[in-house]
Amino acid sequence: MLNDLLCPLDGDPLSLKDASLICQNGHSFDLAKTGYANLLPVQNKKSKDPGDSKAMVASRQSFLNSQAYQAIAVKLDEIIKQQLNLAPESTNELRLLDAGCGEGYYLSHLEMNKNYDLISSVGLDISKWAITAASKRSKSLSWLVASNAHLPMPENRFDAILCLFGFPVWSEFERVLSEQGFIIIANSGADHLIELRQVLYPEIRPYKAPNYADIKGLELVSTQSLRFNFEVNTNQELMNLLAMTPHMHKAPYAGLKAVEALTQLSLTADVTFSILQKSEMDEVLGEQNLCLS
Ligand SMILES: C[S@@+](CC[C@H](N)C(=O)[O-])C[C@H]1O[C@@H](n2cnc3c(N)ncnc32)[C@H](O)[C@@H]1O
């Protein structure tokens, strides 16, 4: 399954031999026992243990396993099906990259639902803890420790890229996306976890919507929203949720203490899905340049 990958050191194709990925210059990357590959060389790491920590991954996994966010996975599946139906040549096969997949909840959910065939699909995260957990969720998907900033894959490798509550690197996403492919970005909307934020902060900052206007080679084609309510009924579950969010590190001490004292909270989930594709303007400019030359 680990195919079409490039050596993170010299960009040469990697081939699988026994339990290692090897390039023609002899760079070798051993697969872990659970089958994932670590293609994050030390020189591409900004810290010793980048991305989500072991504890953060455990909290996210425990919270997501409660199915409190199942509606997000269902909505994602629906958007992918819509996008596939919109494609000029209808297909049921999809080469999908989940860039910043965390512990793999969403990608495994899409795979299990089988509404389309995920072929050569990859879950990638910079956190080795996240990928260790993800690689135990599904054996038929490929899991990689790597960074969105240096995707170890060739151009046009994927029909769709997901970046869910993550850190998109547009130039890399544009490079590995096929011409007709699409990107789905999920972000928190204005009211996401508003009740939790009201406990954490003395004042709620105004919402700043993401801006997709000036991304080279990509354009926003549509957005969809999802809003639902859910209950958290134990302090542990609430602390797991908090640990998944940036608020864990941003909120003031008093706010964190107030959440620690809670055993129940009714919450709003408010998620925005933005769908991007390669921009037609660039294609037109490309065609004009061809005509002029
Ligand atoms: C908020 S979590 C979201 C995880 C998952 N998408 C989800 O919704 O459950 C963000 C994830 O991005 C990962 N991450 C951070 N920087 C990254 C990078 N440069 N490349 C790939 N993953 C990155 C973190 O390790 C973490 O797992």
Tab-separated table of C-alpha atoms and ligand atoms in Angstrom:
chain	number	residue	atom	x	y	z
A	1	MET	CA	0.000	0.000	0.000
A	2	LEU	CA	2.890	2.394	0.673
A	3	ASN	CA	3.361	3.338	-2.973
A	4	ASP	CA	4.164	6.485	-4.958
A	5	LEU	CA	6.318	7.956	-2.214
A	6	LEU	CA	9.458	10.057	-2.560
A	7	CYS	CA	12.593	10.036	-0.463
A	8	PRO	CA	12.414	13.045	1.888
A	9	LEU	CA	16.195	13.488	1.534
A	10	ASP	CA	16.669	13.586	-2.242
A	11	GLY	CA	13.183	13.342	-3.798
A	12	ASP	CA	13.912	10.019	-5.558
A	13	PRO	CA	11.143	7.407	-5.729
A	14	LEU	CA	11.009	4.994	-2.811
A	15	SER	CA	10.423	1.298	-3.286
A	16	LEU	CA	9.327	-1.185	-0.671
A	17	LYS	CA	11.850	-3.930	0.082
A	18	ASP	CA	11.046	-6.279	2.957
A	19	ALA	CA	10.003	-3.887	5.705
A	20	SER	CA	11.840	-0.781	4.462
A	21	LEU	CA	11.307	1.985	1.945
A	22	ILE	CA	14.534	2.510	-0.003
A	23	CYS	CA	15.627	5.020	-2.648
A	24	GLN	CA	18.276	4.420	-5.321
A	25	ASN	CA	20.808	6.444	-3.330
A	26	GLY	CA	20.474	4.008	-0.453
A	27	HIS	CA	18.411	6.110	1.943
A	28	SER	CA	16.332	3.648	3.901
A	29	PHE	CA	13.262	4.102	6.100
A	30	ASP	CA	12.121	1.130	8.165
A	31	LEU	CA	8.431	0.501	8.612
A	32	ALA	CA	7.122	0.423	12.166
A	33	LYS	CA	5.572	-2.781	13.555
A	34	THR	CA	2.102	-1.383	12.849
A	35	GLY	CA	3.073	-0.728	9.216
A	36	TYR	CA	3.518	3.054	9.060
A	37	ALA	CA	6.591	4.805	7.687
A	38	ASN	CA	8.402	7.746	9.228
A	39	LEU	CA	9.460	10.070	6.392
A	40	LEU	CA	10.254	13.058	8.594
A	41	PRO	CA	14.028	13.503	8.582
A	42	VAL	CA	15.627	15.261	11.537
A	43	GLN	CA	16.506	18.282	9.386
A	44	ASN	CA	12.785	18.871	8.652
A	45	LYS	CA	11.866	18.819	12.339
A	46	LYS	CA	11.531	22.110	14.171
A	47	SER	CA	11.420	20.338	17.531
A	48	LYS	CA	12.394	16.940	18.928
A	49	ASP	CA	8.812	15.704	19.189
A	50	PRO	CA	6.777	17.779	16.700
A	51	GLY	CA	2.987	17.948	16.490
A	52	ASP	CA	0.510	16.655	19.027
A	53	SER	CA	2.014	15.009	22.108
A	54	LYS	CA	1.224	11.473	23.258
A	55	ALA	CA	-1.197	12.855	25.872
A	56	MET	CA	-3.000	15.102	23.363
A	57	VAL	CA	-3.404	12.184	20.949
A	58	ALA	CA	-4.797	9.968	23.736
A	59	SER	CA	-7.302	12.699	24.700
A	60	ARG	CA	-8.427	13.222	21.098
A	61	GLN	CA	-8.801	9.497	20.526
A	62	SER	CA	-10.831	9.023	23.676
A	63	PHE	CA	-13.119	11.980	22.841
A	64	LEU	CA	-13.616	10.997	19.186
A	65	ASN	CA	-14.305	7.372	20.158
A	66	SER	CA	-17.291	8.648	22.170
A	67	GLN	CA	-18.772	9.516	18.707
A	68	ALA	CA	-19.610	13.035	19.884
A	69	TYR	CA	-18.241	14.321	16.541
A	70	GLN	CA	-19.712	11.567	14.383
A	71	ALA	CA	-21.911	14.147	12.625
A	72	ILE	CA	-18.729	15.832	11.343
A	73	ALA	CA	-17.514	12.558	9.802
A	74	VAL	CA	-20.947	11.950	8.250
A	75	LYS	CA	-21.027	15.477	6.782
A	76	LEU	CA	-17.530	15.037	5.383
A	77	ASP	CA	-18.577	11.822	3.683
A	78	GLU	CA	-21.591	13.628	2.198
A	79	ILE	CA	-19.435	16.464	0.830
A	80	ILE	CA	-17.008	13.992	-0.767
A	81	LYS	CA	-19.917	12.147	-2.435
A	82	GLN	CA	-21.289	15.479	-3.731
A	83	GLN	CA	-17.890	16.412	-5.127
A	84	LEU	CA	-17.534	13.023	-6.845
A	85	ASN	CA	-20.977	13.472	-8.438
A	86	LEU	CA	-19.944	16.906	-9.694
A	87	ALA	CA	-16.847	15.524	-11.435
A	88	PRO	CA	-17.096	15.544	-15.263
A	89	GLU	CA	-16.186	11.863	-15.435
A	90	SER	CA	-18.069	10.085	-12.720
A	91	THR	CA	-15.905	7.750	-10.691
A	92	ASN	CA	-16.223	5.803	-7.509
A	93	GLU	CA	-12.500	5.658	-6.859
A	94	LEU	CA	-10.668	8.234	-4.847
A	95	ARG	CA	-7.002	8.704	-3.973
A	96	LEU	CA	-7.354	10.635	-0.742
A	97	LEU	CA	-4.786	12.368	1.458
A	98	ASP	CA	-5.729	13.350	5.011
A	99	ALA	CA	-3.060	15.945	5.756
A	100	GLY	CA	-2.735	16.282	9.529
A	101	CYS	CA	-4.951	13.240	10.119
A	102	GLY	CA	-4.358	13.063	13.872
A	103	GLU	CA	-5.202	9.629	15.233
A	104	GLY	CA	-7.084	8.755	12.068
A	105	TYR	CA	-10.717	8.952	13.202
A	106	TYR	CA	-12.098	10.710	10.117
A	107	LEU	CA	-10.125	8.830	7.446
A	108	SER	CA	-10.960	5.441	9.002
A	109	HIS	CA	-14.619	6.459	9.195
A	110	LEU	CA	-14.654	7.320	5.471
A	111	GLU	CA	-12.962	4.037	4.643
A	112	MET	CA	-15.389	1.987	6.756
A	113	ASN	CA	-18.469	3.595	5.212
A	114	LYS	CA	-17.443	2.436	1.743
A	115	ASN	CA	-19.449	5.054	-0.124
A	116	TYR	CA	-16.563	5.114	-2.630
A	117	ASP	CA	-13.350	3.137	-2.973
A	118	LEU	CA	-10.406	4.728	-1.248
A	119	ILE	CA	-7.451	3.620	-3.338
A	120	SER	CA	-3.820	4.403	-2.474
A	121	SER	CA	-5.067	6.704	0.281
A	122	VAL	CA	-2.796	8.164	2.902
A	123	GLY	CA	-3.180	9.588	6.402
A	124	LEU	CA	-0.248	11.832	7.264
A	125	ASP	CA	0.666	13.659	10.438
A	126	ILE	CA	3.809	15.242	11.842
A	127	SER	CA	3.151	13.582	15.229
A	128	LYS	CA	4.540	10.052	15.551
A	129	TRP	CA	2.089	9.492	18.418
A	130	ALA	CA	-0.856	10.356	16.192
A	131	ILE	CA	0.336	8.052	13.407
A	132	THR	CA	1.098	5.213	15.817
A	133	ALA	CA	-2.526	5.398	17.002
A	134	ALA	CA	-3.901	5.848	13.456
A	135	SER	CA	-1.994	2.844	12.115
A	136	LYS	CA	-3.834	0.668	14.627
A	137	ARG	CA	-7.236	1.911	13.389
A	138	SER	CA	-6.882	0.592	9.838
A	139	LYS	CA	-4.392	-1.716	8.169
A	140	SER	CA	-5.631	-1.086	4.625
A	141	LEU	CA	-4.791	2.636	4.601
A	142	SER	CA	-1.232	3.987	4.424
A	143	TRP	CA	-0.046	6.042	7.378
A	144	LEU	CA	2.951	8.345	7.310
A	145	VAL	CA	4.812	10.546	9.746
A	146	ALA	CA	5.677	13.555	7.578
A	147	SER	CA	5.023	17.261	7.369
A	148	ASN	CA	2.505	19.149	5.248
A	149	ALA	CA	5.417	21.486	4.513
A	150	HIS	CA	7.331	18.740	2.616
A	151	LEU	CA	4.901	16.143	1.314
A	152	PRO	CA	6.970	13.136	0.228
A	153	MET	CA	4.849	12.464	-2.855
A	154	PRO	CA	4.972	13.344	-6.549
A	155	GLU	CA	2.790	15.903	-8.355
A	156	ASN	CA	-0.860	15.065	-9.088
A	157	ARG	CA	-0.804	12.168	-6.635
A	158	PHE	CA	-4.245	12.732	-5.043
A	159	ASP	CA	-7.828	13.319	-6.187
A	160	ALA	CA	-8.774	14.861	-2.860
A	161	ILE	CA	-7.008	16.328	0.159
A	162	LEU	CA	-8.559	16.777	3.593
A	163	CYS	CA	-7.176	19.168	6.163
A	164	LEU	CA	-9.430	19.011	9.196
A	165	PHE	CA	-8.762	21.502	11.984
A	166	GLY	CA	-5.154	21.397	10.781
A	167	PHE	CA	-2.369	23.377	9.190
A	168	PRO	CA	-2.634	23.633	5.410
A	169	VAL	CA	0.456	24.319	3.307
A	170	TRP	CA	-1.114	25.537	0.070
A	171	SER	CA	1.869	25.218	-2.274
A	172	GLU	CA	2.333	21.576	-1.307
A	173	PHE	CA	-1.395	20.806	-1.470
A	174	GLU	CA	-1.568	22.381	-4.931
A	175	ARG	CA	1.459	20.379	-6.108
A	176	VAL	CA	0.191	16.922	-5.093
A	177	LEU	CA	-3.465	17.547	-6.126
A	178	SER	CA	-4.667	16.246	-9.521
A	179	GLU	CA	-5.995	18.808	-12.045
A	180	GLN	CA	-9.661	17.970	-11.330
A	181	GLY	CA	-9.058	17.279	-7.644
A	182	PHE	CA	-10.537	19.068	-4.631
A	183	ILE	CA	-9.433	20.079	-1.155
A	184	ILE	CA	-11.732	20.114	1.884
A	185	ILE	CA	-10.706	22.282	4.805
A	186	ALA	CA	-12.641	22.049	8.080
A	187	ASN	CA	-12.391	24.938	10.514
A	188	SER	CA	-14.201	26.053	13.630
A	189	GLY	CA	-17.103	28.398	12.900
A	190	ALA	CA	-18.055	31.459	14.975
A	191	ASP	CA	-19.987	29.504	17.613
A	192	HIS	CA	-17.844	26.396	17.825
A	193	LEU	CA	-17.709	25.271	21.492
A	194	ILE	CA	-18.959	28.711	22.472
A	195	GLU	CA	-20.223	27.451	25.857
A	196	LEU	CA	-16.750	26.108	26.709
A	197	ARG	CA	-15.102	29.348	25.580
A	198	GLN	CA	-17.534	31.327	27.759
A	199	VAL	CA	-16.236	29.405	30.773
A	200	LEU	CA	-12.591	29.748	29.713
A	201	TYR	CA	-12.359	33.429	28.760
A	202	PRO	CA	-13.596	36.625	30.436
A	203	GLU	CA	-14.385	37.996	26.964
A	204	ILE	CA	-15.054	36.208	23.641
A	205	ARG	CA	-12.963	37.569	20.782
A	206	PRO	CA	-14.778	38.427	17.529
A	207	TYR	CA	-14.710	35.594	14.997
A	208	LYS	CA	-12.226	35.923	12.155
A	209	ALA	CA	-13.218	33.905	9.094
A	210	PRO	CA	-10.376	32.254	7.158
A	211	ASN	CA	-9.374	34.071	3.983
A	212	TYR	CA	-8.880	31.976	0.874
A	213	ALA	CA	-8.693	34.878	-1.580
A	214	ASP	CA	-4.991	35.006	-2.400
A	215	ILE	CA	-3.855	31.408	-2.540
A	216	LYS	CA	-1.662	30.849	-5.575
A	217	GLY	CA	-3.078	28.203	-7.906
A	218	LEU	CA	-6.156	27.418	-5.788
A	219	GLU	CA	-9.585	28.962	-5.416
A	220	LEU	CA	-12.491	28.592	-3.039
A	221	VAL	CA	-15.404	26.997	-4.902
A	222	SER	CA	-17.964	26.510	-2.131
A	223	THR	CA	-18.509	26.383	1.607
A	224	GLN	CA	-20.848	24.352	3.763
A	225	SER	CA	-21.644	24.598	7.445
A	226	LEU	CA	-22.602	22.082	10.072
A	227	ARG	CA	-24.104	22.957	13.410
A	228	PHE	CA	-25.279	20.574	16.104
A	229	ASN	CA	-25.547	20.297	19.875
A	230	PHE	CA	-24.012	17.671	22.067
A	231	GLU	CA	-23.612	16.906	25.749
A	232	VAL	CA	-20.474	16.131	27.658
A	233	ASN	CA	-21.410	14.317	30.854
A	234	THR	CA	-18.160	13.679	32.694
A	235	ASN	CA	-15.260	15.873	33.697
A	236	GLN	CA	-12.835	13.466	32.011
A	237	GLU	CA	-14.615	13.804	28.672
A	238	LEU	CA	-14.636	17.582	29.023
A	239	MET	CA	-10.914	17.610	29.797
A	240	ASN	CA	-10.314	15.368	26.755
A	241	LEU	CA	-12.217	17.838	24.592
A	242	LEU	CA	-10.298	20.776	26.045
A	243	ALA	CA	-6.977	19.010	25.361
A	244	MET	CA	-7.940	18.713	21.677
A	245	THR	CA	-8.340	22.447	21.295
A	246	PRO	CA	-5.839	25.322	21.172
A	247	HIS	CA	-7.624	26.736	24.251
A	248	MET	CA	-5.708	24.310	26.466
A	249	HIS	CA	-2.594	26.446	25.870
A	250	LYS	CA	-4.238	29.825	25.269
A	251	ALA	CA	-6.850	30.128	28.008
A	252	PRO	CA	-6.088	31.936	31.278
A	253	TYR	CA	-5.407	29.903	34.438
A	254	ALA	CA	-8.720	30.933	36.039
A	255	GLY	CA	-10.653	29.688	33.008
A	256	LEU	CA	-8.858	26.340	32.979
A	257	LYS	CA	-9.571	25.932	36.707
A	258	ALA	CA	-13.268	26.696	36.108
A	259	VAL	CA	-13.462	23.948	33.460
A	260	GLU	CA	-11.668	21.522	35.787
A	261	ALA	CA	-14.553	21.959	38.248
A	262	LEU	CA	-17.290	21.095	35.721
A	263	THR	CA	-18.845	17.648	35.348
A	264	GLN	CA	-21.374	18.422	32.624
A	265	LEU	CA	-21.714	20.896	29.741
A	266	SER	CA	-24.132	21.283	26.817
A	267	LEU	CA	-22.160	22.369	23.799
A	268	THR	CA	-22.560	23.691	20.269
A	269	ALA	CA	-20.438	22.346	17.423
A	270	ASP	CA	-20.169	24.815	14.538
A	271	VAL	CA	-17.920	23.704	11.695
A	272	THR	CA	-17.234	25.326	8.327
A	273	PHE	CA	-16.132	23.196	5.385
A	274	SER	CA	-14.365	25.071	2.602
A	275	ILE	CA	-13.904	23.362	-0.745
A	276	LEU	CA	-11.048	24.503	-2.970
A	277	GLN	CA	-9.913	23.476	-6.424
A	278	LYS	CA	-7.108	24.399	-8.784
A	279	SER	CA	-7.903	27.865	-10.109
A	280	GLU	CA	-9.279	28.158	-13.625
A	281	MET	CA	-7.551	31.531	-13.979
A	282	ASP	CA	-4.154	29.822	-13.885
A	283	GLU	CA	-5.278	27.319	-16.533
A	284	VAL	CA	-6.483	30.176	-18.774
A	285	LEU	CA	-3.200	32.034	-18.269
A	286	GLY	CA	-1.328	28.791	-19.027
A	287	GLU	CA	-3.308	28.345	-22.250
A	288	GLN	CA	-2.706	32.012	-23.233
A	289	ASN	CA	1.022	31.577	-22.666
A	290	LEU	CA	0.953	28.498	-24.906
A	291	CYS	CA	-0.843	30.471	-27.640
A	292	LEU	CA	1.700	33.292	-27.423
A	293	SER	CA	4.733	31.058	-27.530
B	1	LIG	C1	-6.120	19.872	15.740
B	1	LIG	S1	-5.318	18.404	15.266
B	1	LIG	C2	-6.477	17.727	14.114
B	1	LIG	C3	-6.288	16.262	13.875
B	1	LIG	C4	-7.336	15.616	12.941
B	1	LIG	N1	-7.371	16.241	11.662
B	1	LIG	C5	-8.687	15.675	13.596
B	1	LIG	O1	-9.487	16.564	13.247
B	1	LIG	O2	-8.956	14.828	14.455
B	1	LIG	C6	-4.025	18.996	14.246
B	1	LIG	C7	-3.066	17.894	13.798
B	1	LIG	O3	-2.107	18.479	12.908
B	1	LIG	C8	-0.853	17.894	13.160
B	1	LIG	N2	0.172	18.790	12.580
B	1	LIG	C9	0.677	19.943	13.086
B	1	LIG	N3	1.576	20.482	12.234
B	1	LIG	C10	1.622	19.648	11.150
B	1	LIG	C11	2.361	19.648	9.918
B	1	LIG	N4	3.221	20.622	9.626
B	1	LIG	N5	2.183	18.637	9.063
B	1	LIG	C12	1.320	17.627	9.335
B	1	LIG	N6	0.593	17.570	10.481
B	1	LIG	C13	0.731	18.562	11.359
B	1	LIG	C14	-0.825	17.708	14.668
B	1	LIG	O4	0.131	16.752	15.077
B	1	LIG	C15	-2.261	17.276	14.929
B	1	LIG	O5	-2.396	15.871	14.882
